[in-house]
PDB file of C-alpha atoms in Angstrom:
ATOM      1  CA  MET A   1     -32.368  48.982  -3.070  1.00 52.00           C
ATOM      2  CA  HIS A   2     -31.823  52.968  -3.748  1.00 72.00           C
ATOM      3  CA  SER A   3     -35.492  53.954  -4.175  1.00 86.00           C
ATOM      4  CA  PRO A   4     -37.142  54.352  -0.860  1.00 95.00           C
ATOM      5  CA  ILE A   5     -39.058  51.505   0.956  1.00 97.00           C
ATOM      6  CA  GLY A   6     -42.810  52.147   1.226  1.00 98.00           C
ATOM      7  CA  ILE A   7     -44.415  50.489   4.461  1.00 98.00           C
ATOM      8  CA  ILE A   8     -48.046  50.335   4.355  1.00 98.00           C
ATOM      9  CA  ALA A   9     -49.096  50.490   8.115  1.00 98.00           C
ATOM     10  CA  GLY A  10     -51.922  48.996  10.104  1.00 96.00           C
ATOM     11  CA  ALA A  11     -52.146  48.498  13.801  1.00 95.00           C
ATOM     12  CA  GLY A  12     -49.430  47.621  16.298  1.00 93.00           C
ATOM     13  CA  GLN A  13     -45.712  48.067  16.422  1.00 95.00           C
ATOM     14  CA  PHE A  14     -44.782  45.800  13.704  1.00 96.00           C
ATOM     15  CA  PRO A  15     -44.691  48.690  11.042  1.00 97.00           C
ATOM     16  CA  ILE A  16     -42.487  50.677  13.736  1.00 98.00           C
ATOM     17  CA  HIS A  17     -39.853  47.560  13.966  1.00 97.00           C
ATOM     18  CA  VAL A  18     -39.915  47.230  10.042  1.00 97.00           C
ATOM     19  CA  ALA A  19     -39.150  51.080   9.646  1.00 98.00           C
ATOM     20  CA  GLU A  20     -36.454  50.999  11.955  1.00 97.00           C
ATOM     21  CA  GLU A  21     -34.704  48.256  10.443  1.00 97.00           C
ATOM     22  CA  ALA A  22     -34.744  49.563   7.207  1.00 97.00           C
ATOM     23  CA  LYS A  23     -33.281  52.912   8.381  1.00 96.00           C
ATOM     24  CA  ARG A  24     -30.497  50.722   9.808  1.00 96.00           C
ATOM     25  CA  GLN A  25     -29.815  49.253   6.604  1.00 95.00           C
ATOM     26  CA  GLY A  26     -29.624  52.488   5.070  1.00 95.00           C
ATOM     27  CA  ALA A  27     -33.074  52.920   3.219  1.00 96.00           C
ATOM     28  CA  ALA A  28     -35.053  55.681   3.313  1.00 97.00           C
ATOM     29  CA  VAL A  29     -38.521  55.044   4.321  1.00 98.00           C
ATOM     30  CA  VAL A  30     -42.198  56.417   3.136  1.00 98.00           C
ATOM     31  CA  GLY A  31     -44.950  55.509   5.326  1.00 98.00           C
ATOM     32  CA  ILE A  32     -48.656  55.329   4.348  1.00 98.00           C
ATOM     33  CA  GLY A  33     -50.808  54.746   7.295  1.00 98.00           C
ATOM     34  CA  ILE A  34     -54.094  53.009   7.474  1.00 97.00           C
ATOM     35  CA  GLU A  35     -56.637  56.120   9.047  1.00 97.00           C
ATOM     36  CA  GLY A  36     -58.329  54.283  11.995  1.00 95.00           C
ATOM     37  CA  TRP A  37     -55.464  51.495  12.371  1.00 96.00           C
ATOM     38  CA  VAL A  38     -52.244  52.668  12.338  1.00 98.00           C
ATOM     39  CA  ASP A  39     -50.390  53.880  15.812  1.00 97.00           C
ATOM     40  CA  PRO A  40     -49.937  57.499  15.553  1.00 97.00           C
ATOM     41  CA  ALA A  41     -46.386  56.931  16.657  1.00 98.00           C
ATOM     42  CA  PHE A  42     -45.193  55.446  13.140  1.00 98.00           C
ATOM     43  CA  ALA A  43     -45.278  58.907  11.669  1.00 98.00           C
ATOM     44  CA  SER A  44     -42.002  59.951  13.738  1.00 98.00           C
ATOM     45  CA  HIS A  45     -40.241  56.621  12.408  1.00 98.00           C
ATOM     46  CA  VAL A  46     -40.315  57.734   8.770  1.00 98.00           C
ATOM     47  CA  GLU A  47     -38.995  60.197   6.304  1.00 97.00           C
ATOM     48  CA  ALA A  48     -42.487  60.748   4.736  1.00 98.00           C
ATOM     49  CA  TYR A  49     -45.668  59.997   5.912  1.00 98.00           C
ATOM     50  CA  GLU A  50     -49.299  60.117   4.520  1.00 98.00           C
ATOM     51  CA  GLU A  51     -52.649  58.532   5.967  1.00 98.00           C
ATOM     52  CA  LEU A  52     -55.148  57.332   3.897  1.00 98.00           C
ATOM     53  CA  PRO A  53     -58.423  55.902   4.466  1.00 96.00           C
ATOM     54  CA  ILE A  54     -59.083  51.877   4.265  1.00 95.00           C
ATOM     55  CA  GLY A  55     -59.690  50.791   0.624  1.00 95.00           C
ATOM     56  CA  GLN A  56     -58.264  53.675  -1.423  1.00 97.00           C
ATOM     57  CA  LEU A  57     -56.240  51.564  -3.795  1.00 97.00           C
ATOM     58  CA  LYS A  58     -56.050  54.419  -6.551  1.00 98.00           C
ATOM     59  CA  ARG A  59     -54.865  57.031  -3.966  1.00 98.00           C
ATOM     60  CA  LEU A  60     -52.216  54.548  -2.373  1.00 98.00           C
ATOM     61  CA  ILE A  61     -50.528  53.781  -5.568  1.00 98.00           C
ATOM     62  CA  GLU A  62     -50.535  57.384  -6.912  1.00 98.00           C
ATOM     63  CA  ARG A  63     -48.827  58.479  -3.342  1.00 98.00           C
ATOM     64  CA  LEU A  64     -46.177  55.611  -3.590  1.00 98.00           C
ATOM     65  CA  LYS A  65     -45.568  56.588  -6.836  1.00 97.00           C
ATOM     66  CA  ALA A  66     -45.210  60.037  -5.962  1.00 97.00           C
ATOM     67  CA  HIS A  67     -42.458  59.224  -3.655  1.00 97.00           C
ATOM     68  CA  GLN A  68     -40.846  57.053  -6.014  1.00 97.00           C
ATOM     69  CA  VAL A  69     -41.125  53.957  -4.297  1.00 98.00           C
ATOM     70  CA  ARG A  70     -39.932  50.486  -5.864  1.00 97.00           C
ATOM     71  CA  HIS A  71     -40.156  48.317  -3.200  1.00 98.00           C
ATOM     72  CA  VAL A  72     -43.659  48.027  -0.801  1.00 98.00           C
ATOM     73  CA  ILE A  73     -43.718  46.087   2.636  1.00 98.00           C
ATOM     74  CA  MET A  74     -47.107  45.596   4.301  1.00 97.00           C
ATOM     75  CA  ALA A  75     -47.041  45.528   8.237  1.00 97.00           C
ATOM     76  CA  GLY A  76     -49.477  45.621  10.797  1.00 95.00           C
ATOM     77  CA  LYS A  77     -52.791  44.182  11.353  1.00 91.00           C
ATOM     78  CA  VAL A  78     -56.037  45.389   9.505  1.00 91.00           C
ATOM     79  CA  THR A  79     -58.879  42.947  10.116  1.00 86.00           C
ATOM     80  CA  LYS A  80     -61.438  41.621   7.666  1.00 85.00           C
ATOM     81  CA  GLU A  81     -64.079  43.374   9.478  1.00 87.00           C
ATOM     82  CA  VAL A  82     -63.466  46.285   7.016  1.00 89.00           C
ATOM     83  CA  LEU A  83     -65.081  44.262   4.495  1.00 87.00           C
ATOM     84  CA  VAL A  84     -68.285  44.148   6.562  1.00 86.00           C
ATOM     85  CA  LYS A  85     -68.107  47.578   7.978  1.00 89.00           C
ATOM     86  CA  ALA A  86     -66.239  49.786   5.637  1.00 89.00           C
ATOM     87  CA  LYS A  87     -66.567  48.293   2.061  1.00 89.00           C
ATOM     88  CA  ASP A  88     -68.915  50.614   1.035  1.00 91.00           C
ATOM     89  CA  ARG A  89     -66.179  53.531   1.148  1.00 92.00           C
ATOM     90  CA  PHE A  90     -63.785  51.668  -1.016  1.00 96.00           C
ATOM     91  CA  ASP A  91     -62.820  53.086  -4.610  1.00 96.00           C
ATOM     92  CA  ALA A  92     -63.625  51.467  -7.657  1.00 97.00           C
ATOM     93  CA  GLU A  93     -59.871  49.895  -7.962  1.00 96.00           C
ATOM     94  CA  ALA A  94     -60.233  48.095  -4.684  1.00 95.00           C
ATOM     95  CA  LEU A  95     -64.162  47.165  -5.218  1.00 95.00           C
ATOM     96  CA  ALA A  96     -62.689  45.729  -8.520  1.00 95.00           C
ATOM     97  CA  ILE A  97     -60.259  43.153  -6.800  1.00 95.00           C
ATOM     98  CA  ILE A  98     -63.548  42.224  -4.387  1.00 93.00           C
ATOM     99  CA  ILE A  99     -65.287  41.410  -7.544  1.00 93.00           C
ATOM    100  CA  ARG A 100     -62.650  39.592  -9.532  1.00 93.00           C
ATOM    101  CA  ALA A 101     -62.241  37.576  -6.340  1.00 90.00           C
ATOM    102  CA  GLY A 102     -65.571  36.175  -6.952  1.00 87.00           C
ATOM    103  CA  GLY A 103     -66.541  35.317  -3.242  1.00 81.00           C
ATOM    104  CA  ASN A 104     -62.818  34.325  -2.315  1.00 85.00           C
ATOM    105  CA  MET A 105     -62.271  36.878   0.552  1.00 83.00           C
ATOM    106  CA  SER A 106     -59.240  35.073   1.926  1.00 84.00           C
ATOM    107  CA  ALA A 107     -56.081  37.651   2.652  1.00 83.00           C
ATOM    108  CA  ASN A 108     -54.059  35.324   0.106  1.00 84.00           C
ATOM    109  CA  ALA A 109     -56.617  35.951  -2.820  1.00 88.00           C
ATOM    110  CA  LEU A 110     -57.587  39.934  -2.030  1.00 91.00           C
ATOM    111  CA  LEU A 111     -53.941  40.847  -0.932  1.00 92.00           C
ATOM    112  CA  GLY A 112     -52.417  38.844  -3.423  1.00 92.00           C
ATOM    113  CA  ALA A 113     -54.175  40.613  -5.890  1.00 95.00           C
ATOM    114  CA  VAL A 114     -53.125  44.175  -4.608  1.00 96.00           C
ATOM    115  CA  GLY A 115     -49.642  42.805  -4.870  1.00 96.00           C
ATOM    116  CA  LYS A 116     -50.166  42.007  -8.494  1.00 96.00           C
ATOM    117  CA  ARG A 117     -51.762  45.785  -9.082  1.00 97.00           C
ATOM    118  CA  LEU A 118     -48.538  47.062  -7.288  1.00 97.00           C
ATOM    119  CA  ALA A 119     -46.651  45.020  -9.734  1.00 97.00           C
ATOM    120  CA  ARG A 120     -48.166  46.324 -12.589  1.00 97.00           C
ATOM    121  CA  GLU A 121     -46.830  49.931 -11.344  1.00 97.00           C
ATOM    122  CA  GLY A 122     -43.441  48.872 -11.302  1.00 97.00           C
ATOM    123  CA  MET A 123     -43.783  47.995  -7.302  1.00 98.00           C
ATOM    124  CA  THR A 124     -42.637  44.895  -6.069  1.00 97.00           C
ATOM    125  CA  LEU A 125     -44.318  43.695  -2.695  1.00 97.00           C
ATOM    126  CA  MET A 126     -41.856  42.095  -0.262  1.00 97.00           C
ATOM    127  CA  ASP A 127     -41.815  39.805   2.312  1.00 95.00           C
ATOM    128  CA  SER A 128     -43.254  41.158   5.262  1.00 94.00           C
ATOM    129  CA  SER A 129     -40.283  39.537   7.168  1.00 94.00           C
ATOM    130  CA  ALA A 130     -37.639  40.293   4.899  1.00 94.00           C
ATOM    131  CA  LEU A 131     -35.879  42.884   6.890  1.00 95.00           C
ATOM    132  CA  LEU A 132     -36.647  41.384  10.328  1.00 96.00           C
ATOM    133  CA  SER A 133     -35.728  37.331   9.676  1.00 93.00           C
ATOM    134  CA  ASP A 134     -33.542  37.568  12.865  1.00 93.00           C
ATOM    135  CA  SER A 135     -36.958  38.304  14.562  1.00 95.00           C
ATOM    136  CA  LEU A 136     -38.351  34.904  13.598  1.00 96.00           C
ATOM    137  CA  CYS A 137     -39.443  32.614  16.320  1.00 97.00           C
ATOM    138  CA  PRO A 138     -36.858  29.701  16.633  1.00 97.00           C
ATOM    139  CA  VAL A 139     -37.876  26.119  17.444  1.00 97.00           C
ATOM    140  CA  GLY A 140     -38.182  24.953  20.982  1.00 98.00           C
ATOM    141  CA  VAL A 141     -39.139  26.076  24.290  1.00 98.00           C
ATOM    142  CA  LEU A 142     -37.773  29.635  24.912  1.00 97.00           C
ATOM    143  CA  THR A 143     -38.756  29.721  28.604  1.00 97.00           C
ATOM    144  CA  LYS A 144     -37.394  28.602  31.705  1.00 94.00           C
ATOM    145  CA  ARG A 145     -40.639  26.494  32.165  1.00 96.00           C
ATOM    146  CA  ARG A 146     -41.433  23.698  29.880  1.00 97.00           C
ATOM    147  CA  PRO A 147     -44.878  22.640  29.162  1.00 98.00           C
ATOM    148  CA  THR A 148     -46.368  19.771  30.974  1.00 98.00           C
ATOM    149  CA  ALA A 149     -47.447  16.397  29.684  1.00 98.00           C
ATOM    150  CA  ASP A 150     -51.181  17.941  29.334  1.00 98.00           C
ATOM    151  CA  GLU A 151     -50.079  21.157  27.996  1.00 98.00           C
ATOM    152  CA  GLU A 152     -48.044  19.301  25.317  1.00 98.00           C
ATOM    153  CA  ARG A 153     -51.210  17.148  24.638  1.00 98.00           C
ATOM    154  CA  ASP A 154     -53.472  20.679  24.135  1.00 98.00           C
ATOM    155  CA  ILE A 155     -50.464  22.178  21.873  1.00 98.00           C
ATOM    156  CA  ARG A 156     -50.742  19.241  19.799  1.00 98.00           C
ATOM    157  CA  LEU A 157     -54.524  19.714  19.414  1.00 98.00           C
ATOM    158  CA  GLY A 158     -54.404  23.761  19.186  1.00 98.00           C
ATOM    159  CA  ALA A 159     -51.525  23.225  16.227  1.00 97.00           C
ATOM    160  CA  GLU A 160     -53.703  20.966  14.162  1.00 97.00           C
ATOM    161  CA  ALA A 161     -56.787  23.070  14.389  1.00 97.00           C
ATOM    162  CA  ALA A 162     -55.029  26.316  14.332  1.00 96.00           C
ATOM    163  CA  ARG A 163     -53.412  25.096  11.067  1.00 94.00           C
ATOM    164  CA  ALA A 164     -56.619  23.853   9.809  1.00 94.00           C
ATOM    165  CA  MET A 165     -58.399  27.369  10.702  1.00 93.00           C
ATOM    166  CA  ALA A 166     -55.590  29.504   9.237  1.00 90.00           C
ATOM    167  CA  ALA A 167     -55.570  27.361   6.052  1.00 88.00           C
ATOM    168  CA  LEU A 168     -59.435  28.290   5.752  1.00 89.00           C
ATOM    169  CA  ASP A 169     -58.357  31.885   6.422  1.00 87.00           C
ATOM    170  CA  VAL A 170     -60.771  32.033   9.524  1.00 90.00           C
ATOM    171  CA  GLY A 171     -58.074  32.972  11.972  1.00 91.00           C
ATOM    172  CA  GLN A 172     -54.639  31.963  13.321  1.00 93.00           C
ATOM    173  CA  THR A 173     -55.355  31.366  16.890  1.00 97.00           C
ATOM    174  CA  VAL A 174     -56.996  28.504  18.978  1.00 98.00           C
ATOM    175  CA  VAL A 175     -56.932  28.501  22.504  1.00 98.00           C
ATOM    176  CA  VAL A 176     -57.418  24.790  24.351  1.00 98.00           C
ATOM    177  CA  LYS A 177     -58.117  23.554  27.904  1.00 98.00           C
ATOM    178  CA  SER A 178     -57.859  20.107  29.256  1.00 98.00           C
ATOM    179  CA  GLY A 179     -58.147  18.660  25.319  1.00 98.00           C
ATOM    180  CA  VAL A 180     -61.203  20.814  24.678  1.00 98.00           C
ATOM    181  CA  ILE A 181     -61.301  23.617  21.868  1.00 98.00           C
ATOM    182  CA  VAL A 182     -62.288  26.430  23.768  1.00 98.00           C
ATOM    183  CA  ALA A 183     -62.030  29.375  21.299  1.00 98.00           C
ATOM    184  CA  VAL A 184     -61.079  30.017  17.714  1.00 97.00           C
ATOM    185  CA  GLU A 185     -59.869  33.693  16.715  1.00 95.00           C
ATOM    186  CA  ALA A 186     -62.001  35.014  13.859  1.00 91.00           C
ATOM    187  CA  LEU A 187     -62.535  38.694  13.027  1.00 87.00           C
ATOM    188  CA  GLU A 188     -62.238  40.131  16.909  1.00 88.00           C
ATOM    189  CA  GLY A 189     -58.056  39.146  16.578  1.00 87.00           C
ATOM    190  CA  THR A 190     -55.661  37.112  18.825  1.00 92.00           C
ATOM    191  CA  ASP A 191     -56.213  39.243  22.099  1.00 93.00           C
ATOM    192  CA  ALA A 192     -59.930  39.024  22.168  1.00 93.00           C
ATOM    193  CA  ALA A 193     -59.842  35.770  21.345  1.00 96.00           C
ATOM    194  CA  ILE A 194     -57.828  35.044  24.349  1.00 98.00           C
ATOM    195  CA  LEU A 195     -59.899  37.016  26.795  1.00 98.00           C
ATOM    196  CA  ARG A 196     -63.133  35.196  25.358  1.00 98.00           C
ATOM    197  CA  ALA A 197     -61.498  31.872  26.299  1.00 98.00           C
ATOM    198  CA  HIS A 198     -60.822  32.948  29.917  1.00 98.00           C
ATOM    199  CA  GLY A 199     -64.233  33.917  30.250  1.00 98.00           C
ATOM    200  CA  LEU A 200     -65.649  30.734  29.155  1.00 98.00           C
ATOM    201  CA  ALA A 201     -62.953  28.036  30.509  1.00 98.00           C
ATOM    202  CA  GLY A 202     -61.101  30.210  33.162  1.00 98.00           C
ATOM    203  CA  ALA A 203     -57.367  30.149  34.068  1.00 98.00           C
ATOM    204  CA  GLY A 204     -54.903  27.534  32.578  1.00 98.00           C
ATOM    205  CA  CYS A 205     -55.557  27.821  28.962  1.00 98.00           C
ATOM    206  CA  VAL A 206     -53.104  26.975  26.130  1.00 98.00           C
ATOM    207  CA  VAL A 207     -52.925  29.344  23.308  1.00 98.00           C
ATOM    208  CA  VAL A 208     -51.509  28.303  19.799  1.00 98.00           C
ATOM    209  CA  LYS A 209     -51.249  30.662  16.886  1.00 97.00           C
ATOM    210  CA  THR A 210     -50.191  29.310  13.574  1.00 95.00           C
ATOM    211  CA  GLY A 211     -49.756  30.503  10.064  1.00 87.00           C
ATOM    212  CA  SER A 212     -50.998  28.549   6.798  1.00 81.00           C
ATOM    213  CA  LYS A 213     -48.723  25.849   5.050  1.00 77.00           C
ATOM    214  CA  LYS A 214     -49.792  28.148   1.940  1.00 77.00           C
ATOM    215  CA  GLN A 215     -49.025  31.172   3.773  1.00 81.00           C
ATOM    216  CA  ASP A 216     -47.998  33.962   1.354  1.00 87.00           C
ATOM    217  CA  ARG A 217     -45.200  35.794   3.417  1.00 91.00           C
ATOM    218  CA  ARG A 218     -45.874  38.988   1.961  1.00 93.00           C
ATOM    219  CA  PHE A 219     -48.530  39.442   4.283  1.00 86.00           C
ATOM    220  CA  ASP A 220     -50.579  38.186   7.293  1.00 81.00           C
ATOM    221  CA  LEU A 221     -47.403  36.592   9.097  1.00 89.00           C
ATOM    222  CA  PRO A 222     -48.571  35.598  12.821  1.00 92.00           C
ATOM    223  CA  VAL A 223     -47.084  38.559  15.153  1.00 94.00           C
ATOM    224  CA  ILE A 224     -46.513  38.108  18.838  1.00 95.00           C
ATOM    225  CA  GLY A 225     -45.430  41.439  21.061  1.00 93.00           C
ATOM    226  CA  PRO A 226     -45.006  42.203  24.608  1.00 93.00           C
ATOM    227  CA  MET A 227     -48.787  43.072  24.409  1.00 93.00           C
ATOM    228  CA  THR A 228     -49.273  39.438  23.362  1.00 95.00           C
ATOM    229  CA  ILE A 229     -47.830  38.312  26.940  1.00 97.00           C
ATOM    230  CA  ALA A 230     -49.492  40.892  28.936  1.00 97.00           C
ATOM    231  CA  THR A 231     -52.865  39.651  27.386  1.00 97.00           C
ATOM    232  CA  LEU A 232     -52.246  36.153  28.399  1.00 98.00           C
ATOM    233  CA  ARG A 233     -50.904  37.336  31.810  1.00 97.00           C
ATOM    234  CA  GLU A 234     -54.477  39.045  32.173  1.00 98.00           C
ATOM    235  CA  ALA A 235     -56.274  35.885  31.026  1.00 98.00           C
ATOM    236  CA  SER A 236     -53.880  33.643  33.224  1.00 98.00           C
ATOM    237  CA  ALA A 237     -52.938  31.403  30.728  1.00 98.00           C
ATOM    238  CA  ALA A 238     -50.671  28.647  31.103  1.00 98.00           C
ATOM    239  CA  CYS A 239     -48.591  28.427  27.729  1.00 98.00           C
ATOM    240  CA  LEU A 240     -48.149  30.143  24.111  1.00 98.00           C
ATOM    241  CA  ALA A 241     -47.366  27.861  21.501  1.00 98.00           C
ATOM    242  CA  VAL A 242     -46.145  29.704  18.017  1.00 98.00           C
ATOM    243  CA  GLU A 243     -45.214  28.486  14.415  1.00 96.00           C
ATOM    244  CA  ALA A 244     -41.257  28.752  14.527  1.00 96.00           C
ATOM    245  CA  ARG A 245     -39.768  30.347  11.576  1.00 94.00           C
ATOM    246  CA  THR A 246     -42.843  31.867  10.613  1.00 93.00           C
ATOM    247  CA  THR A 247     -43.944  34.009  13.881  1.00 95.00           C
ATOM    248  CA  LEU A 248     -42.555  37.093  13.970  1.00 96.00           C
ATOM    249  CA  MET A 249     -41.620  37.990  17.965  1.00 96.00           C
ATOM    250  CA  LEU A 250     -41.521  41.781  18.239  1.00 94.00           C
ATOM    251  CA  ASP A 251     -38.555  42.700  21.341  1.00 92.00           C
ATOM    252  CA  ARG A 252     -38.018  38.794  21.257  1.00 94.00           C
ATOM    253  CA  ALA A 253     -36.061  39.577  24.839  1.00 95.00           C
ATOM    254  CA  ALA A 254     -38.550  41.466  26.265  1.00 95.00           C
ATOM    255  CA  ILE A 255     -41.401  38.705  25.357  1.00 97.00           C
ATOM    256  CA  VAL A 256     -39.335  35.812  26.710  1.00 97.00           C
ATOM    257  CA  GLN A 257     -38.621  37.827  30.297  1.00 96.00           C
ATOM    258  CA  ALA A 258     -42.342  38.980  30.493  1.00 96.00           C
ATOM    259  CA  ALA A 259     -43.113  35.051  29.758  1.00 97.00           C
ATOM    260  CA  THR A 260     -40.979  33.921  32.550  1.00 95.00           C
ATOM    261  CA  GLU A 261     -41.741  36.395  34.837  1.00 95.00           C
ATOM    262  CA  ALA A 262     -45.643  35.273  34.440  1.00 95.00           C
ATOM    263  CA  GLY A 263     -44.962  31.868  34.837  1.00 96.00           C
ATOM    264  CA  LEU A 264     -45.753  30.906  31.038  1.00 97.00           C
ATOM    265  CA  CYS A 265     -44.055  28.663  29.121  1.00 97.00           C
ATOM    266  CA  LEU A 266     -43.479  29.895  25.237  1.00 98.00           C
ATOM    267  CA  VAL A 267     -42.801  27.368  22.385  1.00 98.00           C
ATOM    268  CA  GLY A 268     -41.769  27.418  18.895  1.00 98.00           C
ATOM    269  CA  LEU A 269     -43.438  24.990  16.962  1.00 97.00           C
ATOM    270  CA  ARG A 270     -41.684  23.178  13.716  1.00 90.00           C
TER     271      ARG A 270
END
């Protein structure tokens, strides 16, 4: 891979991890940050950096081509609230994709169409975990504390519900307590859903985060990091279960240590 890798960067630490691994493997990195979402620190981890407003697809393609990018990775969160709040700022290229989707606002439909548009310009949209396969969550209990029988029951319920919600592109996270689904993630994101569940049900919730069986691995993979554990701790949650081999764990050692110190159990689901 001799041309630079382009990273389209949303919120969080995920883009930084991708950039650092790409450089470790000897690739030059061009970063395109999504204005209002990207972590400002991302710019210092790439050789070339530009920032664009959300929905400026034509300009995005122009800038990637200007840097001779042939391989692109989408990393970092941009929630679908932009389709509610910012669609009037989208350019004609982006609006055309939405119109052609015919009401299907799923990530697979919209971002898949972006991938096809990039392909027409000679660029390949890569699996977003392609450079971070070692960071995918393994199967099994990762912490010293194992789930109790009641927590295992809640994990099973949460996994069934979370997979159904992910398949419908509602969200990836479901929070359960004592056999009751307390909260389902929608536009607000994982952390806000966890805190909302705490407000509704108090301490001891079980949080389950999965992907869809139809998950397009080029975008929207489940991701957890140390901040996820900090939120769980703030919410006095009991357990976090995530889809193994699909969920990216950024700073796995730090995540497991923080979870253990908080008395949480952390599980990778088959």
